PDB file of C-alpha atoms in Angstrom:
ATOM      1  CA  UNK H   1      19.158 250.265 115.678  1.00 62.00           C
ATOM      2  CA  UNK H   2      15.798 250.004 113.961  1.00 68.00           C
ATOM      3  CA  UNK H   3      16.022 248.244 110.320  1.00 83.00           C
ATOM      4  CA  UNK H   4      13.717 247.803 107.710  1.00 92.00           C
ATOM      5  CA  UNK H   5      13.961 244.754 105.294  1.00 95.00           C
ATOM      6  CA  UNK H   6      12.159 244.764 101.851  1.00 97.00           C
ATOM      7  CA  UNK H   7      11.601 241.702  99.737  1.00 96.00           C
ATOM      8  CA  UNK H   8      11.714 241.016  96.780  1.00 97.00           C
ATOM      9  CA  UNK H   9      14.835 243.037  96.006  1.00 96.00           C
ATOM     10  CA  UNK H  10      14.244 243.587  92.628  1.00 96.00           C
ATOM     11  CA  UNK H  11      11.125 242.363  90.276  1.00 96.00           C
ATOM     12  CA  UNK H  12      10.695 242.067  86.610  1.00 96.00           C
ATOM     13  CA  UNK H  13       7.112 241.459  85.285  1.00 95.00           C
ATOM     14  CA  UNK H  14       4.852 241.740  82.288  1.00 97.00           C
ATOM     15  CA  UNK H  15       2.549 244.729  81.728  1.00 97.00           C
ATOM     16  CA  UNK H  16      -0.795 243.857  83.137  1.00 97.00           C
ATOM     17  CA  UNK H  17       0.555 241.528  85.908  1.00 97.00           C
ATOM     18  CA  UNK H  18      -0.198 242.156  89.444  1.00 97.00           C
ATOM     19  CA  UNK H  19       2.798 243.014  91.820  1.00 96.00           C
ATOM     20  CA  UNK H  20       3.377 242.403  95.561  1.00 97.00           C
ATOM     21  CA  UNK H  21       5.939 243.479  97.778  1.00 97.00           C
ATOM     22  CA  UNK H  22       6.754 243.678 101.537  1.00 96.00           C
ATOM     23  CA  UNK H  23       8.371 245.390 104.240  1.00 96.00           C
ATOM     24  CA  UNK H  24       9.352 243.821 107.614  1.00 95.00           C
ATOM     25  CA  UNK H  25      10.948 245.016 110.688  1.00 92.00           C
ATOM     26  CA  UNK H  26      11.918 243.476 114.248  1.00 87.00           C
ATOM     27  CA  UNK H  27      10.691 246.618 115.830  1.00 86.00           C
ATOM     28  CA  UNK H  28       6.988 247.778 115.881  1.00 88.00           C
ATOM     29  CA  UNK H  29       6.104 251.048 114.105  1.00 88.00           C
ATOM     30  CA  UNK H  30       3.579 253.510 114.575  1.00 88.00           C
ATOM     31  CA  UNK H  31       3.344 254.547 110.817  1.00 90.00           C
ATOM     32  CA  UNK H  32       4.129 252.876 107.690  1.00 93.00           C
ATOM     33  CA  UNK H  33       4.658 254.918 104.394  1.00 94.00           C
ATOM     34  CA  UNK H  34       5.245 253.744 100.954  1.00 97.00           C
ATOM     35  CA  UNK H  35       7.075 255.898  98.417  1.00 97.00           C
ATOM     36  CA  UNK H  36       8.030 255.579  94.593  1.00 97.00           C
ATOM     37  CA  UNK H  37      11.339 256.880  93.256  1.00 96.00           C
ATOM     38  CA  UNK H  38      12.234 257.370  89.816  1.00 94.00           C
ATOM     39  CA  UNK H  39      16.012 257.918  88.716  1.00 88.00           C
ATOM     40  CA  UNK H  40      17.377 261.303  89.742  1.00 87.00           C
ATOM     41  CA  UNK H  41      14.297 262.473  91.611  1.00 91.00           C
ATOM     42  CA  UNK H  42      13.070 262.418  95.186  1.00 93.00           C
ATOM     43  CA  UNK H  43      10.702 259.803  96.605  1.00 95.00           C
ATOM     44  CA  UNK H  44       7.022 260.655  95.910  1.00 95.00           C
ATOM     45  CA  UNK H  45       4.573 259.396  98.688  1.00 94.00           C
ATOM     46  CA  UNK H  46       2.236 256.914  97.552  1.00 96.00           C
ATOM     47  CA  UNK H  47       0.367 255.745 100.545  1.00 96.00           C
ATOM     48  CA  UNK H  48       0.405 256.378 104.452  1.00 94.00           C
ATOM     49  CA  UNK H  49      -0.879 254.003 106.987  1.00 94.00           C
ATOM     50  CA  UNK H  50      -1.427 255.170 110.703  1.00 91.00           C
ATOM     51  CA  UNK H  51      -3.191 251.982 112.125  1.00 92.00           C
ATOM     52  CA  UNK H  52      -2.636 248.409 112.743  1.00 94.00           C
ATOM     53  CA  UNK H  53      -4.862 246.462 110.210  1.00 95.00           C
ATOM     54  CA  UNK H  54      -5.420 249.675 108.110  1.00 95.00           C
ATOM     55  CA  UNK H  55      -5.780 248.699 104.368  1.00 97.00           C
ATOM     56  CA  UNK H  56      -5.715 251.750 102.223  1.00 96.00           C
ATOM     57  CA  UNK H  57      -5.855 252.123  98.365  1.00 96.00           C
ATOM     58  CA  UNK H  58      -4.531 254.713  96.082  1.00 95.00           C
ATOM     59  CA  UNK H  59      -5.936 253.763  92.423  1.00 96.00           C
ATOM     60  CA  UNK H  60      -4.494 250.700  91.446  1.00 97.00           C
ATOM     61  CA  UNK H  61      -2.245 250.634  94.779  1.00 98.00           C
ATOM     62  CA  UNK H  62      -3.343 249.079  97.931  1.00 98.00           C
ATOM     63  CA  UNK H  63      -1.144 248.874 101.125  1.00 98.00           C
ATOM     64  CA  UNK H  64      -1.767 247.241 104.363  1.00 97.00           C
ATOM     65  CA  UNK H  65      -0.488 248.106 107.935  1.00 96.00           C
ATOM     66  CA  UNK H  66       0.176 244.562 109.582  1.00 95.00           C
ATOM     67  CA  UNK H  67      -1.752 243.539 112.566  1.00 95.00           C
ATOM     68  CA  UNK H  68       1.730 242.850 114.475  1.00 93.00           C
ATOM     69  CA  UNK H  69       2.835 246.490 113.457  1.00 92.00           C
ATOM     70  CA  UNK H  70       6.025 244.917 112.396  1.00 93.00           C
ATOM     71  CA  UNK H  71       5.182 244.696 108.544  1.00 95.00           C
ATOM     72  CA  UNK H  72       3.335 246.182 105.538  1.00 97.00           C
ATOM     73  CA  UNK H  73       2.849 245.090 102.227  1.00 97.00           C
ATOM     74  CA  UNK H  74       2.109 247.123  98.831  1.00 98.00           C
ATOM     75  CA  UNK H  75       0.116 245.598  95.968  1.00 98.00           C
ATOM     76  CA  UNK H  76      -0.112 247.083  92.569  1.00 98.00           C
ATOM     77  CA  UNK H  77      -2.923 245.727  90.219  1.00 97.00           C
ATOM     78  CA  UNK H  78      -2.709 245.710  86.506  1.00 97.00           C
ATOM     79  CA  UNK H  79       1.032 247.043  86.276  1.00 97.00           C
ATOM     80  CA  UNK H  80       1.734 249.518  83.328  1.00 96.00           C
ATOM     81  CA  UNK H  81       5.308 250.672  82.202  1.00 95.00           C
ATOM     82  CA  UNK H  82       5.168 253.750  84.312  1.00 95.00           C
ATOM     83  CA  UNK H  83       5.090 251.659  87.400  1.00 97.00           C
ATOM     84  CA  UNK H  84       8.648 251.334  86.916  1.00 97.00           C
ATOM     85  CA  UNK H  85      10.951 252.692  89.636  1.00 96.00           C
ATOM     86  CA  UNK H  86      12.002 251.892  93.045  1.00 97.00           C
ATOM     87  CA  UNK H  87       9.569 251.475  95.886  1.00 98.00           C
ATOM     88  CA  UNK H  88      10.592 252.154  99.179  1.00 97.00           C
ATOM     89  CA  UNK H  89       8.808 251.493 102.571  1.00 96.00           C
ATOM     90  CA  UNK H  90       9.197 253.665 105.639  1.00 94.00           C
ATOM     91  CA  UNK H  91       8.330 253.553 108.965  1.00 91.00           C
ATOM     92  CA  UNK H  92       8.158 255.757 112.016  1.00 85.00           C
ATOM     93  CA  UNK H  93       8.948 253.757 115.338  1.00 73.00           C
ATOM     94  CA  UNK H  94       7.427 254.031 118.490  1.00 68.00           C
ATOM     95  CA  UNK H  95      10.581 254.413 120.240  1.00 56.00           C
ATOM     96  CA  UNK H  96      12.448 257.132 118.548  1.00 49.00           C
ATOM     97  CA  UNK H  97      13.084 260.136 120.606  1.00 51.00           C
ATOM     98  CA  UNK H  98      11.724 262.676 117.992  1.00 59.00           C
ATOM     99  CA  UNK H  99       9.759 261.877 114.486  1.00 61.00           C
ATOM    100  CA  UNK H 100      12.462 260.096 112.724  1.00 77.00           C
ATOM    101  CA  UNK H 101      11.333 258.150 109.660  1.00 86.00           C
ATOM    102  CA  UNK H 102      13.361 255.313 108.545  1.00 89.00           C
ATOM    103  CA  UNK H 103      13.497 253.755 105.161  1.00 93.00           C
ATOM    104  CA  UNK H 104      14.103 250.150 103.898  1.00 95.00           C
ATOM    105  CA  UNK H 105      16.696 249.455 101.018  1.00 95.00           C
ATOM    106  CA  UNK H 106      13.832 249.553  98.330  1.00 96.00           C
ATOM    107  CA  UNK H 107      12.386 247.286  95.868  1.00 97.00           C
ATOM    108  CA  UNK H 108      13.143 247.695  92.343  1.00 97.00           C
ATOM    109  CA  UNK H 109      10.383 247.164  89.726  1.00 97.00           C
ATOM    110  CA  UNK H 110      10.878 246.568  86.092  1.00 97.00           C
ATOM    111  CA  UNK H 111       7.690 246.214  83.909  1.00 96.00           C
ATOM    112  CA  UNK H 112       8.245 244.536  80.473  1.00 93.00           C
ATOM    113  CA  UNK H 113       5.535 246.002  77.750  1.00 89.00           C
TER     114      UNK H 113
ATOM    115  CA  UNK S   1       4.623 274.980  92.676  1.00 54.00           C
ATOM    116  CA  UNK S   2       4.005 274.571  96.375  1.00 74.00           C
ATOM    117  CA  UNK S   3       6.120 271.435  97.080  1.00 92.00           C
ATOM    118  CA  UNK S   4       9.636 271.272  98.759  1.00 96.00           C
ATOM    119  CA  UNK S   5      12.263 272.739  96.289  1.00 96.00           C
ATOM    120  CA  UNK S   6      16.042 272.316  96.521  1.00 97.00           C
ATOM    121  CA  UNK S   7      18.848 274.282  95.085  1.00 97.00           C
ATOM    122  CA  UNK S   8      21.087 273.306  93.292  1.00 97.00           C
ATOM    123  CA  UNK S   9      20.083 270.116  91.702  1.00 96.00           C
ATOM    124  CA  UNK S  10      23.646 269.084  90.629  1.00 96.00           C
ATOM    125  CA  UNK S  11      26.789 270.186  92.047  1.00 97.00           C
ATOM    126  CA  UNK S  12      30.127 269.138  90.980  1.00 98.00           C
ATOM    127  CA  UNK S  13      32.965 270.294  93.331  1.00 97.00           C
ATOM    128  CA  UNK S  14      36.690 269.401  93.809  1.00 97.00           C
ATOM    129  CA  UNK S  15      37.716 267.279  96.913  1.00 97.00           C
ATOM    130  CA  UNK S  16      38.311 269.773  99.904  1.00 97.00           C
ATOM    131  CA  UNK S  17      35.993 272.492  98.793  1.00 98.00           C
ATOM    132  CA  UNK S  18      33.021 273.526 100.686  1.00 98.00           C
ATOM    133  CA  UNK S  19      29.385 273.329  99.375  1.00 98.00           C
ATOM    134  CA  UNK S  20      26.162 274.679 100.541  1.00 98.00           C
ATOM    135  CA  UNK S  21      22.548 273.082  99.601  1.00 98.00           C
ATOM    136  CA  UNK S  22      19.233 275.164 100.128  1.00 98.00           C
ATOM    137  CA  UNK S  23      16.010 273.847 100.832  1.00 98.00           C
ATOM    138  CA  UNK S  24      12.567 275.607 101.104  1.00 97.00           C
ATOM    139  CA  UNK S  25       9.931 273.287 102.455  1.00 96.00           C
ATOM    140  CA  UNK S  26       6.172 273.567 101.976  1.00 94.00           C
ATOM    141  CA  UNK S  27       5.273 276.719 103.501  1.00 90.00           C
ATOM    142  CA  UNK S  28       2.849 275.559 106.275  1.00 87.00           C
ATOM    143  CA  UNK S  29       5.114 272.927 107.182  1.00 91.00           C
ATOM    144  CA  UNK S  30       7.021 273.487 110.752  1.00 91.00           C
ATOM    145  CA  UNK S  31       9.364 270.229 110.432  1.00 92.00           C
ATOM    146  CA  UNK S  32      12.150 270.233 108.046  1.00 94.00           C
ATOM    147  CA  UNK S  33      14.423 266.979 107.527  1.00 94.00           C
ATOM    148  CA  UNK S  34      17.805 266.180 105.758  1.00 96.00           C
ATOM    149  CA  UNK S  35      18.465 262.885 104.395  1.00 96.00           C
ATOM    150  CA  UNK S  36      21.231 261.388 102.441  1.00 96.00           C
ATOM    151  CA  UNK S  37      20.951 258.605  99.603  1.00 96.00           C
ATOM    152  CA  UNK S  38      23.612 256.847  97.650  1.00 94.00           C
ATOM    153  CA  UNK S  39      22.969 254.528  94.892  1.00 89.00           C
ATOM    154  CA  UNK S  40      20.950 251.387  95.566  1.00 88.00           C
ATOM    155  CA  UNK S  41      20.235 252.374  98.905  1.00 92.00           C
ATOM    156  CA  UNK S  42      17.210 254.060 100.724  1.00 94.00           C
ATOM    157  CA  UNK S  43      17.501 257.503 102.106  1.00 95.00           C
ATOM    158  CA  UNK S  44      19.218 257.721 105.572  1.00 94.00           C
ATOM    159  CA  UNK S  45      18.309 260.308 108.075  1.00 92.00           C
ATOM    160  CA  UNK S  46      20.756 263.187 108.629  1.00 94.00           C
ATOM    161  CA  UNK S  47      19.181 265.604 110.766  1.00 94.00           C
ATOM    162  CA  UNK S  48      15.759 267.330 111.395  1.00 91.00           C
ATOM    163  CA  UNK S  49      14.503 270.864 112.796  1.00 93.00           C
ATOM    164  CA  UNK S  50      11.134 271.844 114.207  1.00 91.00           C
ATOM    165  CA  UNK S  51      10.587 275.533 113.471  1.00 92.00           C
ATOM    166  CA  UNK S  52      14.529 276.848 113.887  1.00 93.00           C
ATOM    167  CA  UNK S  53      15.484 274.235 116.437  1.00 92.00           C
ATOM    168  CA  UNK S  54      17.784 271.730 115.329  1.00 92.00           C
ATOM    169  CA  UNK S  55      16.273 268.648 117.657  1.00 89.00           C
ATOM    170  CA  UNK S  56      18.034 265.460 116.299  1.00 87.00           C
ATOM    171  CA  UNK S  57      21.327 264.843 114.428  1.00 90.00           C
ATOM    172  CA  UNK S  58      22.323 261.171 112.973  1.00 89.00           C
ATOM    173  CA  UNK S  59      25.830 259.962 113.759  1.00 87.00           C
ATOM    174  CA  UNK S  60      26.133 260.247 110.036  1.00 84.00           C
ATOM    175  CA  UNK S  61      26.410 263.777 110.278  1.00 87.00           C
ATOM    176  CA  UNK S  62      30.064 264.506 110.882  1.00 90.00           C
ATOM    177  CA  UNK S  63      31.850 267.630 112.213  1.00 93.00           C
ATOM    178  CA  UNK S  64      32.156 268.697 108.542  1.00 96.00           C
ATOM    179  CA  UNK S  65      28.428 268.997 108.184  1.00 96.00           C
ATOM    180  CA  UNK S  66      26.306 271.652 109.420  1.00 96.00           C
ATOM    181  CA  UNK S  67      22.628 272.374 109.087  1.00 97.00           C
ATOM    182  CA  UNK S  68      20.717 275.744 109.952  1.00 96.00           C
ATOM    183  CA  UNK S  69      17.318 276.927 109.660  1.00 96.00           C
ATOM    184  CA  UNK S  70      17.528 280.364 111.047  1.00 90.00           C
ATOM    185  CA  UNK S  71      14.156 281.663 110.697  1.00 87.00           C
ATOM    186  CA  UNK S  72      12.354 278.534 110.714  1.00 85.00           C
ATOM    187  CA  UNK S  73      11.630 278.767 107.058  1.00 91.00           C
ATOM    188  CA  UNK S  74      14.381 277.772 104.675  1.00 96.00           C
ATOM    189  CA  UNK S  75      17.337 275.525 105.572  1.00 97.00           C
ATOM    190  CA  UNK S  76      20.889 275.208 104.348  1.00 98.00           C
ATOM    191  CA  UNK S  77      23.206 272.239 104.677  1.00 98.00           C
ATOM    192  CA  UNK S  78      26.883 272.872 104.379  1.00 98.00           C
ATOM    193  CA  UNK S  79      29.585 270.379 103.949  1.00 97.00           C
ATOM    194  CA  UNK S  80      32.960 271.556 104.451  1.00 97.00           C
ATOM    195  CA  UNK S  81      36.137 270.120 103.254  1.00 97.00           C
ATOM    196  CA  UNK S  82      34.387 267.757 100.757  1.00 98.00           C
ATOM    197  CA  UNK S  83      35.609 264.177 100.420  1.00 97.00           C
ATOM    198  CA  UNK S  84      34.859 261.668  97.530  1.00 96.00           C
ATOM    199  CA  UNK S  85      32.431 259.684 100.113  1.00 95.00           C
ATOM    200  CA  UNK S  86      30.208 262.612 100.613  1.00 97.00           C
ATOM    201  CA  UNK S  87      29.271 261.933  96.819  1.00 97.00           C
ATOM    202  CA  UNK S  88      25.429 261.545  97.126  1.00 97.00           C
ATOM    203  CA  UNK S  89      21.813 262.783  96.815  1.00 97.00           C
ATOM    204  CA  UNK S  90      21.015 265.061  99.796  1.00 98.00           C
ATOM    205  CA  UNK S  91      17.207 265.036 100.057  1.00 97.00           C
ATOM    206  CA  UNK S  92      15.064 267.468 102.033  1.00 97.00           C
ATOM    207  CA  UNK S  93      11.662 266.744 103.262  1.00 95.00           C
ATOM    208  CA  UNK S  94       8.996 268.690 105.449  1.00 94.00           C
ATOM    209  CA  UNK S  95       5.954 267.949 107.375  1.00 90.00           C
ATOM    210  CA  UNK S  96       3.541 269.103 109.842  1.00 86.00           C
ATOM    211  CA  UNK S  97       4.112 269.059 113.513  1.00 78.00           C
ATOM    212  CA  UNK S  98       1.042 266.683 113.851  1.00 68.00           C
ATOM    213  CA  UNK S  99       1.845 264.717 111.076  1.00 63.00           C
ATOM    214  CA  UNK S 100       4.111 261.428 110.556  1.00 70.00           C
ATOM    215  CA  UNK S 101       3.857 261.847 106.768  1.00 82.00           C
ATOM    216  CA  UNK S 102       6.952 263.578 105.124  1.00 88.00           C
ATOM    217  CA  UNK S 103       7.220 265.124 101.652  1.00 92.00           C
ATOM    218  CA  UNK S 104      10.478 265.053  99.763  1.00 94.00           C
ATOM    219  CA  UNK S 105      11.806 267.439  97.420  1.00 96.00           C
ATOM    220  CA  UNK S 106      13.761 266.399  94.088  1.00 95.00           C
ATOM    221  CA  UNK S 107      16.979 266.353  95.758  1.00 96.00           C
ATOM    222  CA  UNK S 108      20.615 267.698  95.362  1.00 97.00           C
ATOM    223  CA  UNK S 109      22.992 265.556  93.644  1.00 96.00           C
ATOM    224  CA  UNK S 110      26.709 265.847  94.991  1.00 97.00           C
ATOM    225  CA  UNK S 111      29.536 264.619  93.221  1.00 97.00           C
ATOM    226  CA  UNK S 112      33.084 265.073  94.879  1.00 97.00           C
ATOM    227  CA  UNK S 113      35.899 264.524  92.290  1.00 96.00           C
TER     228      UNK S 113
END
């Protein structure tokens, strides 16, 4: 079945540093979504990408839909302590019967003040 | 608050008991999804409704699990004869029919002891 891989698995960075994480798949996707999840809470949507090559920003966050449609990256600039959490990529594939969205295993981000 | 709401947020139950979770989606959304998430993993798709019709069920959804959305609004997820392996966070999400972007509730934590 379709699977998403995320890297790195975890990151420890200094406050103020920029962060980059990515998501890859062996299958092509129609939509890429990036979510952030705080402990004990549901995932919160950060950015949605709908076209290959699309580059979208949301404040300090920037995400891109890869040209091959098999990958996406998320960048966070000038990290702050509240950026701590788990970041999930999610994709909706072209061959799914319905509009099932599948998730990667997540990248855990820790920000050291 | 017009987001996805879930109830209860936490449930502790003895093995063998039945539990039921409720989800109220964003009111304009036609599609409703249930996901399950265990520690250190991304959300895993369980099932999905379009209005009142249940259109897809994952193989993760054993016979002990049943989901309903009788009037196309709120949904319930029932787990019968709970097992310790059912301990997880159960996430509900909703979206428009035309949209690929799903919005999550805060989740319902289940602990089976």
